[in-house]
């Protein structure tokens, strides 16, 4: 069976790695991938957002099943294009992808279906937005409506900062059409966590829980990034909280999708703030998280390809979750997230390959002759298993000592937030 993975990051490496272990021995292809994925999948030199060219490729090469990693192809309508041609693909259609592609759409959807989230208003006029921010005061959160590669949400500690952000978005249009509108929302206090499910119509299957570390620096300081590390499961999501997430968020969302006539089949990521009042939605993503996917997939014990195929066909599936912990530390380039330096030779990967319980998923890497070099902001995900979270953390950080590239930096505190919940 031929399977195509769409995307270039650490999440896609983890997806390809998990699929490659299937009893169905799939012949894997990746568009475009990275140096790590190319070790297990054949490279396809088509941009993930060139949905027509990808569908042509899938038709010509007899691809049996396609799994989409990032949001951009989904928002661009890759699923609609593949399904029009009778090709099997796992992901939501364009209409469903709007839950991530437009924050204003997602917020209106949540309001309509009574899904708990921060209070908000949508603006396209700078003066009106400024007046609102001045009335509400700080802290306050300003978000570009459309896709901005994880950089479109700004938590503003002062009114001044909020007004500057509004100016950048609405007047300067730093993200082009993606910031034609902005969402201004109430600042929520609490602990963040990620809850990802697979949805097929009425059915849903929760994947293991996880927690990301979005800020660049230790202690949650510095700018927001795509994510600097994650672990699974997270004690932040207790069984009681999980029950509320299912009832107040997932089930209402599925009901809403049906009411709106959106046939949703794919992953759905809920970015949560666990507040004093309970779980509230920060954002919906229509895909697996990156870096959350890495520890999550490491802990799924099913044959993932079979699981996906069965779920795709509408069968009932049962997820088997490992008892072990998994933790992922992202190694980033100097200058990330603003202006990452690239083209740096990466050393030490061969040594780390030999370590027990350690897996390195590549993100921004490519081959240059006999070297593997950095090609993006997030470069590698060093992941490890442990019988405890502490052990997983120790193994991941021990492995990092063998790896280096010029300007490499990473957070030293991935997982620490969990220890207070675990009493460690
Ligand atoms: P988003 O892309 O909407 O998930 O926002 C990115 C990050 O900004 C989140 O992971 C949070 O850390 C932070 N954030 C977003 N919205 C809020 C909010 N209403 N209150 C507090 N922090 C927020
Ligand atoms: N790790 C956050 C995201 O994938 O959006």
Short mmCIF file of C-alpha atoms and ligand atoms in Angstrom, two decimals:
data_model
loop_
_atom_site.label_atom_id
_atom_site.label_comp_id
_atom_site.label_asym_id
_atom_site.label_seq_id
_atom_site.Cartn_x
_atom_site.Cartn_y
_atom_site.Cartn_z
CA UNK A 1 0.00 0.00 0.00
CA UNK A 2 1.27 3.46 -0.91
CA UNK A 3 0.90 6.24 1.65
CA UNK A 4 1.70 9.92 1.19
CA UNK A 5 2.56 12.19 4.12
CA UNK A 6 2.23 15.92 3.45
CA UNK A 7 4.48 18.31 5.37
CA UNK A 8 8.07 19.07 6.38
CA UNK A 9 8.34 19.18 10.16
CA UNK A 10 8.95 17.16 13.28
CA UNK A 11 5.28 16.23 13.42
CA UNK A 12 5.46 14.77 9.92
CA UNK A 13 8.62 12.83 10.79
CA UNK A 14 6.79 11.35 13.77
CA UNK A 15 3.77 10.49 11.60
CA UNK A 16 5.96 8.82 8.96
CA UNK A 17 7.94 6.95 11.65
CA UNK A 18 4.75 5.62 13.20
CA UNK A 19 3.22 4.65 9.85
CA UNK A 20 6.45 2.93 8.78
CA UNK A 21 6.06 0.43 11.63
CA UNK A 22 2.74 -0.85 10.32
CA UNK A 23 2.20 -4.53 9.56
CA UNK A 24 0.87 -3.34 6.21
CA UNK A 25 4.48 -2.38 5.27
CA UNK A 26 3.47 0.80 3.47
CA UNK A 27 5.56 2.31 0.74
CA UNK A 28 5.89 5.83 2.12
CA UNK A 29 6.16 9.09 0.21
CA UNK A 30 6.60 12.58 1.64
CA UNK A 31 6.02 16.04 0.19
CA UNK A 32 8.48 17.56 0.82
CA UNK A 33 9.81 16.22 4.10
CA UNK A 34 13.24 16.73 5.63
CA UNK A 35 16.51 14.82 5.97
CA UNK A 36 15.08 12.61 8.72
CA UNK A 37 11.88 11.67 6.89
CA UNK A 38 13.78 10.93 3.69
CA UNK A 39 15.41 8.00 5.51
CA UNK A 40 12.03 6.25 5.64
CA UNK A 41 9.97 7.86 2.87
CA UNK A 42 10.57 8.73 -0.78
CA UNK A 43 10.80 12.48 -1.33
CA UNK A 44 8.21 14.13 -3.54
CA UNK A 45 9.30 17.56 -4.68
CA UNK A 46 5.94 19.31 -4.52
CA UNK A 47 5.04 22.09 -2.11
CA UNK A 48 2.56 20.98 0.61
CA UNK A 49 0.21 23.79 -0.46
CA UNK A 50 0.21 22.94 -4.17
CA UNK A 51 -2.90 20.84 -3.74
CA UNK A 52 -3.58 20.26 -7.43
CA UNK A 53 -0.05 19.02 -8.11
CA UNK A 54 -0.25 16.74 -5.06
CA UNK A 55 -3.57 15.27 -6.24
CA UNK A 56 -2.05 14.74 -9.72
CA UNK A 57 0.89 12.97 -8.11
CA UNK A 58 -1.38 10.78 -5.98
CA UNK A 59 -3.50 9.83 -8.99
CA UNK A 60 -0.55 9.06 -11.23
CA UNK A 61 1.32 7.05 -8.62
CA UNK A 62 -1.60 5.12 -7.19
CA UNK A 63 -1.36 6.57 -3.66
CA UNK A 64 -3.87 4.66 -1.51
CA UNK A 65 -4.00 6.98 1.48
CA UNK A 66 -2.74 10.46 2.34
CA UNK A 67 -2.12 11.93 5.79
CA UNK A 68 -1.82 15.72 6.05
CA UNK A 69 0.44 17.26 8.71
CA UNK A 70 0.17 21.06 8.61
CA UNK A 71 -2.80 23.43 8.42
CA UNK A 72 -1.90 25.34 5.24
CA UNK A 73 -2.78 22.55 2.75
CA UNK A 74 -6.03 21.89 4.65
CA UNK A 75 -7.00 25.56 4.55
CA UNK A 76 -6.04 25.55 0.85
CA UNK A 77 -8.54 22.74 0.26
CA UNK A 78 -6.33 19.66 -0.22
CA UNK A 79 -9.04 17.37 1.14
CA UNK A 80 -11.73 18.76 -1.16
CA UNK A 81 -9.40 18.33 -4.17
CA UNK A 82 -8.43 14.73 -3.28
CA UNK A 83 -12.00 13.70 -2.48
CA UNK A 84 -13.27 15.18 -5.74
CA UNK A 85 -10.94 12.73 -7.46
CA UNK A 86 -11.91 9.78 -5.26
CA UNK A 87 -8.57 9.74 -3.41
CA UNK A 88 -8.54 8.77 0.27
CA UNK A 89 -7.11 11.45 2.53
CA UNK A 90 -7.24 12.03 6.29
CA UNK A 91 -8.06 15.64 7.15
CA UNK A 92 -11.01 18.02 7.27
CA UNK A 93 -12.36 19.80 4.18
CA UNK A 94 -11.78 23.50 3.63
CA UNK A 95 -14.98 24.45 5.45
CA UNK A 96 -13.83 22.56 8.56
CA UNK A 97 -10.29 23.92 8.29
CA UNK A 98 -11.74 27.39 8.85
CA UNK A 99 -11.81 26.53 12.55
CA UNK A 100 -8.08 27.20 12.38
CA UNK A 101 -7.96 29.37 9.25
CA UNK A 102 -10.13 32.10 10.74
CA UNK A 103 -10.08 32.97 14.43
CA UNK A 104 -13.20 35.11 13.95
CA UNK A 105 -15.01 32.08 12.49
CA UNK A 106 -13.81 29.84 15.34
CA UNK A 107 -14.88 32.34 18.00
CA UNK A 108 -18.33 32.83 16.43
CA UNK A 109 -18.70 29.04 16.23
CA UNK A 110 -17.81 28.66 19.91
CA UNK A 111 -20.24 31.38 20.90
CA UNK A 112 -23.04 29.84 18.87
CA UNK A 113 -22.54 26.36 20.33
CA UNK A 114 -21.81 27.48 23.89
CA UNK A 115 -18.21 26.25 23.96
CA UNK A 116 -16.29 27.93 26.81
CA UNK A 117 -13.71 30.43 25.55
CA UNK A 118 -12.45 33.96 26.30
CA UNK A 119 -14.77 36.95 25.78
CA UNK A 120 -13.92 38.70 22.52
CA UNK A 121 -14.69 41.22 19.80
CA UNK A 122 -13.70 41.27 16.11
CA UNK A 123 -12.41 44.46 14.46
CA UNK A 124 -11.24 45.58 11.04
CA UNK A 125 -11.11 49.26 11.95
CA UNK A 126 -8.05 50.44 13.90
CA UNK A 127 -9.74 53.31 15.79
CA UNK A 128 -12.60 51.13 16.97
CA UNK A 129 -10.20 48.42 18.11
CA UNK A 130 -8.03 50.99 19.89
CA UNK A 131 -11.03 52.42 21.70
CA UNK A 132 -12.09 48.93 22.83
CA UNK A 133 -8.60 48.09 24.10
CA UNK A 134 -8.45 51.39 26.01
CA UNK A 135 -11.80 50.66 27.59
CA UNK A 136 -10.90 47.06 28.54
CA UNK A 137 -7.31 47.67 29.69
CA UNK A 138 -4.44 45.19 29.90
CA UNK A 139 -3.54 42.39 29.96
CA UNK A 140 -5.40 41.70 26.75
CA UNK A 141 -4.79 39.44 23.76
CA UNK A 142 -4.68 40.55 20.11
CA UNK A 143 -4.89 37.91 17.38
CA UNK A 144 -4.69 38.10 13.61
CA UNK A 145 -7.76 36.46 12.09
CA UNK A 146 -5.94 34.28 9.55
CA UNK A 147 -2.92 31.99 9.46
CA UNK A 148 0.31 33.60 10.62
CA UNK A 149 2.60 30.61 11.21
CA UNK A 150 2.04 30.64 14.97
CA UNK A 151 3.00 34.33 15.27
CA UNK A 152 -0.44 35.88 15.02
CA UNK A 153 -1.39 35.83 18.72
CA UNK A 154 0.11 38.48 20.98
CA UNK A 155 -0.46 38.56 24.71
CA UNK A 156 -0.21 42.27 25.57
CA UNK A 157 0.80 43.19 29.12
CA UNK A 158 0.07 46.87 28.52
CA UNK A 159 -2.53 48.87 26.60
CA UNK A 160 0.35 50.50 24.74
CA UNK A 161 1.58 47.13 23.49
CA UNK A 162 -1.96 46.19 22.42
CA UNK A 163 -2.31 49.41 20.43
CA UNK A 164 1.09 48.86 18.80
CA UNK A 165 0.03 45.33 17.84
CA UNK A 166 -3.26 46.58 16.42
CA UNK A 167 -1.30 49.12 14.40
CA UNK A 168 1.03 46.42 13.03
CA UNK A 169 -1.87 44.15 12.15
CA UNK A 170 -4.59 46.49 10.92
CA UNK A 171 -2.53 49.36 9.49
CA UNK A 172 0.84 47.88 8.51
CA UNK A 173 -0.71 44.52 7.60
CA UNK A 174 2.39 42.59 8.66
CA UNK A 175 0.62 39.30 7.85
CA UNK A 176 -1.13 40.61 4.72
CA UNK A 177 -4.74 39.51 4.34
CA UNK A 178 -4.40 37.31 7.44
CA UNK A 179 -4.62 40.45 9.59
CA UNK A 180 -7.32 42.27 7.69
CA UNK A 181 -9.43 41.47 10.77
CA UNK A 182 -8.33 40.96 14.36
CA UNK A 183 -9.81 39.23 17.35
CA UNK A 184 -9.27 41.09 20.63
CA UNK A 185 -9.90 38.84 23.58
CA UNK A 186 -9.88 38.62 27.33
CA UNK A 187 -6.66 37.38 28.90
CA UNK A 188 -7.20 34.00 30.55
CA UNK A 189 -5.22 32.85 33.53
CA UNK A 190 -4.39 29.24 34.21
CA UNK A 191 -2.33 26.34 32.93
CA UNK A 192 -2.24 25.49 29.23
CA UNK A 193 -2.68 21.99 27.86
CA UNK A 194 -3.34 20.33 24.52
CA UNK A 195 -6.18 17.92 23.85
CA UNK A 196 -6.23 16.27 20.45
CA UNK A 197 -8.93 14.00 19.08
CA UNK A 198 -9.61 12.21 15.81
CA UNK A 199 -13.06 12.96 14.47
CA UNK A 200 -15.11 11.16 11.85
CA UNK A 201 -18.62 12.60 11.74
CA UNK A 202 -20.29 11.69 15.05
CA UNK A 203 -17.39 9.57 16.25
CA UNK A 204 -14.34 10.78 18.07
CA UNK A 205 -11.30 9.19 19.67
CA UNK A 206 -9.19 11.17 22.14
CA UNK A 207 -5.44 10.83 21.69
CA UNK A 208 -3.11 10.92 24.71
CA UNK A 209 -3.03 14.31 26.47
CA UNK A 210 0.00 16.58 26.23
CA UNK A 211 1.45 19.94 27.13
CA UNK A 212 3.42 22.25 24.87
CA UNK A 213 5.86 25.00 25.87
CA UNK A 214 5.05 27.88 23.55
CA UNK A 215 7.39 30.58 24.78
CA UNK A 216 10.96 30.73 23.54
CA UNK A 217 12.70 30.89 26.91
CA UNK A 218 12.77 29.02 30.21
CA UNK A 219 10.09 29.97 32.71
CA UNK A 220 7.68 30.84 29.87
CA UNK A 221 9.44 34.07 28.99
CA UNK A 222 10.15 35.56 25.58
CA UNK A 223 8.03 35.53 22.44
CA UNK A 224 5.55 32.85 21.43
CA UNK A 225 6.93 30.20 19.08
CA UNK A 226 5.48 27.20 17.27
CA UNK A 227 6.40 25.23 20.40
CA UNK A 228 9.72 24.53 22.11
CA UNK A 229 8.96 21.14 23.62
CA UNK A 230 6.17 18.90 24.83
CA UNK A 231 5.48 15.83 26.91
CA UNK A 232 2.69 13.29 27.24
CA UNK A 233 0.54 12.56 29.16
CA UNK A 234 -0.05 15.74 31.15
CA UNK A 235 -1.27 15.67 34.76
CA UNK A 236 -2.82 19.10 34.11
CA UNK A 237 -5.70 17.24 32.47
CA UNK A 238 -7.16 15.21 35.33
CA UNK A 239 -9.97 12.70 34.67
CA UNK A 240 -12.50 15.28 35.96
CA UNK A 241 -11.16 17.96 33.63
CA UNK A 242 -11.11 15.52 30.74
CA UNK A 243 -14.78 14.74 31.34
CA UNK A 244 -15.59 18.45 31.11
CA UNK A 245 -13.45 18.85 27.96
CA UNK A 246 -15.41 16.06 26.31
CA UNK A 247 -18.83 17.28 27.35
CA UNK A 248 -18.42 21.04 27.13
CA UNK A 249 -16.05 21.27 24.18
CA UNK A 250 -15.67 18.18 21.98
CA UNK A 251 -19.29 17.04 22.00
CA UNK A 252 -20.63 20.56 21.46
CA UNK A 253 -18.14 21.05 18.64
CA UNK A 254 -19.21 17.83 16.94
CA UNK A 255 -22.86 18.83 17.31
CA UNK A 256 -22.05 22.25 15.82
CA UNK A 257 -20.16 20.77 12.88
CA UNK A 258 -23.21 18.66 12.08
CA UNK A 259 -25.57 21.62 12.40
CA UNK A 260 -23.36 23.67 10.06
CA UNK A 261 -23.18 20.83 7.53
CA UNK A 262 -19.41 20.41 7.86
CA UNK A 263 -18.39 16.77 7.34
CA UNK A 264 -15.30 16.62 9.54
CA UNK A 265 -12.87 13.71 9.25
CA UNK A 266 -9.40 14.34 10.66
CA UNK A 267 -7.48 15.45 13.70
CA UNK A 268 -8.77 18.29 15.83
CA UNK A 269 -6.49 19.99 18.30
CA UNK A 270 -7.92 21.96 21.19
CA UNK A 271 -5.51 24.44 22.77
CA UNK A 272 -6.81 24.86 26.31
CA UNK A 273 -6.42 27.12 29.26
CA UNK A 274 -7.41 25.29 32.41
CA UNK A 275 -8.84 28.21 34.39
CA UNK A 276 -10.38 28.34 37.85
CA UNK A 277 -13.79 28.04 36.21
CA UNK A 278 -12.75 25.07 34.14
CA UNK A 279 -11.28 24.36 30.69
CA UNK A 280 -11.59 27.13 28.09
CA UNK A 281 -10.57 27.03 24.44
CA UNK A 282 -7.65 29.24 23.37
CA UNK A 283 -7.68 27.94 19.83
CA UNK A 284 -8.71 25.12 17.56
CA UNK A 285 -6.22 23.61 15.14
CA UNK A 286 -7.34 21.22 12.46
CA UNK A 287 -4.31 18.96 12.67
CA UNK A 288 -1.94 17.35 15.14
CA UNK A 289 0.17 19.76 17.16
CA UNK A 290 3.87 20.17 16.60
CA UNK A 291 5.70 19.33 18.93
CA UNK A 292 2.80 17.55 20.71
CA UNK A 293 2.44 14.91 17.97
CA UNK A 294 5.91 13.54 18.67
CA UNK A 295 5.39 12.40 22.30
CA UNK A 296 1.75 11.51 21.57
CA UNK A 297 2.60 9.20 18.67
CA UNK A 298 5.45 7.68 20.66
CA UNK A 299 2.89 6.60 23.26
CA UNK A 300 0.30 5.11 20.90
CA UNK A 301 0.74 1.35 20.84
CA UNK A 302 -1.67 0.56 18.00
CA UNK A 303 -0.65 -0.09 14.42
CA UNK A 304 -1.28 3.53 13.55
CA UNK A 305 -1.87 3.01 9.84
CA UNK A 306 -4.47 0.33 10.51
CA UNK A 307 -6.04 2.50 13.19
CA UNK A 308 -6.30 5.47 10.83
CA UNK A 309 -7.66 3.39 7.96
CA UNK A 310 -10.30 1.76 10.17
CA UNK A 311 -11.28 5.08 11.68
CA UNK A 312 -11.42 6.64 8.21
CA UNK A 313 -13.83 3.90 7.12
CA UNK A 314 -16.09 4.68 10.07
CA UNK A 315 -15.23 1.62 12.17
CA UNK A 316 -15.03 1.76 15.95
CA UNK A 317 -11.41 1.79 17.04
CA UNK A 318 -9.78 1.47 20.43
CA UNK A 319 -6.65 3.39 21.21
CA UNK A 320 -3.92 1.66 23.20
CA UNK A 321 -1.91 4.14 25.20
CA UNK A 322 1.49 3.28 26.63
CA UNK A 323 2.08 3.44 30.38
CA UNK A 324 5.37 5.21 29.74
CA UNK A 325 5.98 8.93 29.48
CA UNK A 326 7.46 10.64 26.46
CA UNK A 327 9.12 14.03 26.29
CA UNK A 328 10.34 16.13 23.37
CA UNK A 329 12.88 18.97 23.50
CA UNK A 330 13.08 21.19 20.42
CA UNK A 331 16.54 22.32 19.30
CA UNK A 332 16.19 25.64 17.51
CA UNK A 333 18.37 27.89 15.37
CA UNK A 334 19.83 31.18 16.55
CA UNK A 335 17.36 33.93 15.64
CA UNK A 336 14.24 31.74 15.91
CA UNK A 337 11.36 32.69 15.84
CA UNK A 338 12.06 36.04 14.15
CA UNK A 339 14.90 35.38 11.73
CA UNK A 340 16.47 31.94 12.09
CA UNK A 341 19.97 31.31 10.80
CA UNK A 342 20.15 28.24 8.60
CA UNK A 343 22.73 26.15 6.73
CA UNK A 344 24.59 25.02 9.87
CA UNK A 345 26.13 21.55 9.90
CA UNK A 346 24.57 19.27 12.52
CA UNK A 347 26.91 16.99 14.48
CA UNK A 348 26.24 14.00 16.71
CA UNK A 349 23.13 12.47 15.12
CA UNK A 350 24.83 9.09 14.56
CA UNK A 351 25.75 8.75 18.23
CA UNK A 352 22.25 9.60 19.42
CA UNK A 353 20.77 7.01 17.06
CA UNK A 354 22.38 4.30 19.20
CA UNK A 355 20.88 5.48 22.50
CA UNK A 356 18.15 3.40 24.09
CA UNK A 357 14.73 5.02 24.48
CA UNK A 358 15.78 8.08 22.48
CA UNK A 359 14.37 9.13 19.11
CA UNK A 360 15.31 12.22 17.15
CA UNK A 361 12.62 13.61 14.86
CA UNK A 362 13.93 16.09 12.34
CA UNK A 363 12.20 19.40 11.62
CA UNK A 364 14.14 22.00 9.58
CA UNK A 365 16.92 19.83 8.17
CA UNK A 366 18.19 19.00 4.70
CA UNK A 367 21.08 17.13 3.14
CA UNK A 368 24.11 18.88 1.72
CA UNK A 369 26.55 16.34 0.33
CA UNK A 370 27.38 14.01 3.18
CA UNK A 371 26.23 16.48 5.82
CA UNK A 372 22.88 17.19 7.39
CA UNK A 373 22.38 20.92 7.79
CA UNK A 374 19.76 23.12 9.43
CA UNK A 375 17.15 24.64 7.12
CA UNK A 376 14.60 26.21 9.45
CA UNK A 377 13.87 27.70 12.86
CA UNK A 378 13.03 24.50 14.68
CA UNK A 379 15.69 22.01 13.64
CA UNK A 380 15.43 18.80 15.70
CA UNK A 381 13.17 17.22 18.28
CA UNK A 382 15.11 15.13 20.76
CA UNK A 383 12.58 12.76 22.31
CA UNK A 384 12.84 10.12 25.00
CA UNK A 385 10.73 7.57 26.83
CA UNK A 386 10.78 7.09 30.59
CA UNK A 387 8.94 5.12 33.26
CA UNK A 388 8.54 8.48 34.94
CA UNK A 389 8.45 11.95 33.45
CA UNK A 390 11.71 12.72 35.25
CA UNK A 391 13.39 9.77 33.59
CA UNK A 392 12.13 10.77 30.13
CA UNK A 393 13.41 14.29 30.73
CA UNK A 394 16.80 13.05 31.93
CA UNK A 395 17.24 10.82 28.89
CA UNK A 396 16.28 13.54 26.42
CA UNK A 397 18.63 16.11 27.95
CA UNK A 398 21.45 13.55 28.24
CA UNK A 399 21.08 12.83 24.51
CA UNK A 400 21.18 16.53 23.62
CA UNK A 401 24.72 16.72 24.97
CA UNK A 402 25.91 14.75 21.93
CA UNK A 403 24.28 17.07 19.40
CA UNK A 404 25.49 20.44 18.25
CA UNK A 405 25.20 22.98 15.47
CA UNK A 406 26.25 26.61 15.49
CA UNK A 407 23.75 28.82 17.30
CA UNK A 408 21.73 25.85 18.64
CA UNK A 409 19.51 26.71 21.58
CA UNK A 410 16.74 25.02 23.53
CA UNK A 411 14.73 25.28 26.70
CA UNK A 412 16.11 23.51 29.76
CA UNK A 413 12.80 23.24 31.59
CA UNK A 414 10.58 21.10 29.37
CA UNK A 415 8.28 19.06 31.61
CA UNK A 416 9.02 21.00 34.79
CA UNK A 417 5.52 22.45 34.95
CA UNK A 418 4.16 18.94 35.48
CA UNK A 419 6.25 18.18 38.55
CA UNK A 420 4.12 20.25 40.92
CA UNK A 421 1.06 18.25 39.86
CA UNK A 422 2.95 15.00 40.32
CA UNK A 423 4.24 16.03 43.75
CA UNK A 424 7.84 15.60 42.58
P1 LIG B 1 -3.24 30.86 19.94
O1 LIG B 1 -2.49 30.85 18.65
O2 LIG B 1 -4.56 31.49 19.87
O3 LIG B 1 -3.27 29.54 20.65
O4 LIG B 1 -2.33 31.72 20.92
C1 LIG B 1 -0.96 31.40 21.15
C2 LIG B 1 -0.64 31.45 22.60
O5 LIG B 1 -0.95 32.73 23.14
C3 LIG B 1 -1.40 30.49 23.46
O6 LIG B 1 -0.81 29.21 23.46
C4 LIG B 1 -1.33 31.14 24.81
O7 LIG B 1 -0.07 30.93 25.42
C5 LIG B 1 -1.44 32.59 24.46
N1 LIG B 1 -2.85 33.02 24.49
C6 LIG B 1 -3.71 33.04 23.47
N2 LIG B 1 -4.93 33.47 23.84
C7 LIG B 1 -4.84 33.75 25.14
C8 LIG B 1 -5.76 34.25 26.13
N3 LIG B 1 -7.02 34.58 25.80
N4 LIG B 1 -5.33 34.38 27.38
C9 LIG B 1 -4.05 34.08 27.72
N5 LIG B 1 -3.13 33.62 26.85
C10 LIG B 1 -3.50 33.46 25.57
N1 LIG B 2 2.27 23.30 19.25
C1 LIG B 2 1.25 24.17 18.88
C2 LIG B 2 0.72 23.95 17.55
O1 LIG B 2 1.01 22.97 16.90
O2 LIG B 2 -0.04 24.79 17.11
#
